[in-house]
Amino acid sequence: RKEVEQDPGPFNVPEGATVAFNCTYSNSASQSFFWYRQDCRKEPKLLMSVYSSGNEDGRFTAQLNRASQYISLLIRDSKLSDSATYLCVVSFNAGNNRKLIWGLGTSLAVNP
Amino acid sequence: DTEVTQTPKHLVMGMTNKKSLKCEQHMGHRAMYWYKQKAKKPPELMFVYSYEKLSINESVPSRFSPECPNSSLLNLHLHALQPEDSALYLCASSQADRAKGLGLNTEAFFGQGTRLTVV
């Protein structure tokens, strides 16, 4: 089983749609969770950290379910500019360091 | 706008060349990273420096040699690369947490990357 798994997509949705991505992780000792966004041929950029209580930033809502070991990202009222790859990132302690494990990413295309 | 600056943005080098990638950040972060990213893959960790000391080397071949001259700069020296080393090389930085005995925090900020082609 992969440490972090995401549906690669692509998700093709019309403008204004609501779309949700899930990400599952295998290490129950994982401590921190993030969603990054990466545009084609650009660097990844932090979209949201994911907290146990869930968090919302405008049209974006992230949730964490530790019992089932998954995190989710909900995008409401999709815009054309939301088209990108969304990467799920999980961190846990490895000896005296923390390691980041990246999912393969979910591709989103928002169509006019 | 990124606060992590990488140079050059593009690099083409022969297999016998020696070149260096540079990364600079002025956010006061004490952890800096090199990642390699191939097309349609997530970033793959290469090296981590924590408080200017090499903290993680993910079994990277010796033809890649990192250097951290000070807390703001990170270099990656390249020598005798292979065509399969062609990729986007990303530098990142984050806060570090020495007080807790853990070298690294995990929210990382990335530079725009150097797109490397080895011919």
CSV table of C-alpha atoms in Angstrom, one decimal, chain B residues 25-72:
chain,number,residue,atom,x,y,z
B,25,GLN,CA,15.9,32.7,1.0
B,26,HIS,CA,15.5,35.6,3.4
B,27,MET,CA,12.6,34.4,5.5
B,28,GLY,CA,14.9,33.4,8.3
B,29,HIS,CA,14.2,29.7,7.7
B,30,ARG,CA,16.8,27.3,9.1
B,31,ALA,CA,15.8,24.3,7.1
B,32,MET,CA,16.5,24.1,3.4
B,33,TYR,CA,15.7,21.3,0.9
B,34,TRP,CA,16.6,20.1,-2.6
B,35,TYR,CA,13.9,18.2,-4.4
B,36,LYS,CA,13.9,16.7,-7.9
B,37,GLN,CA,10.7,16.5,-9.9
B,38,LYS,CA,10.1,14.6,-13.1
B,39,ALA,CA,7.1,15.2,-15.3
B,40,LYS,CA,3.7,14.1,-13.8
B,41,LYS,CA,5.4,13.0,-10.6
B,42,PRO,CA,5.5,14.6,-7.2
B,43,PRO,CA,8.7,16.2,-5.9
B,44,GLU,CA,11.2,13.7,-4.7
B,45,LEU,CA,13.4,14.7,-1.7
B,46,MET,CA,17.1,14.7,-2.2
B,47,PHE,CA,18.7,16.6,0.7
B,48,VAL,CA,17.8,18.5,3.8
B,49,TYR,CA,19.9,21.0,5.6
B,50,SER,CA,18.9,21.9,9.1
B,51,TYR,CA,20.8,24.8,10.8
B,52,GLU,CA,23.4,24.6,8.0
B,53,LYS,CA,24.1,20.9,8.6
B,54,LEU,CA,23.2,18.1,6.3
B,55,SER,CA,20.4,16.4,8.0
B,56,ILE,CA,19.0,14.0,5.4
B,57,ASN,CA,20.6,12.5,2.2
B,58,GLU,CA,18.1,10.3,0.5
B,59,SER,CA,20.8,8.1,-1.0
B,60,VAL,CA,21.5,10.5,-3.8
B,61,PRO,CA,24.3,9.7,-6.2
B,62,SER,CA,27.6,11.5,-5.5
B,63,ARG,CA,27.4,13.3,-8.8
B,64,PHE,CA,25.0,15.6,-6.8
B,65,SER,CA,26.9,17.5,-4.1
B,66,PRO,CA,25.0,19.9,-1.8
B,67,GLU,CA,26.5,22.8,0.0
B,68,CYS,CA,25.0,25.2,2.6
B,69,PRO,CA,27.4,28.2,2.9
B,70,ASN,CA,25.2,30.1,5.4
B,71,SER,CA,21.6,30.2,6.6
B,72,SER,CA,20.3,31.9,3.5
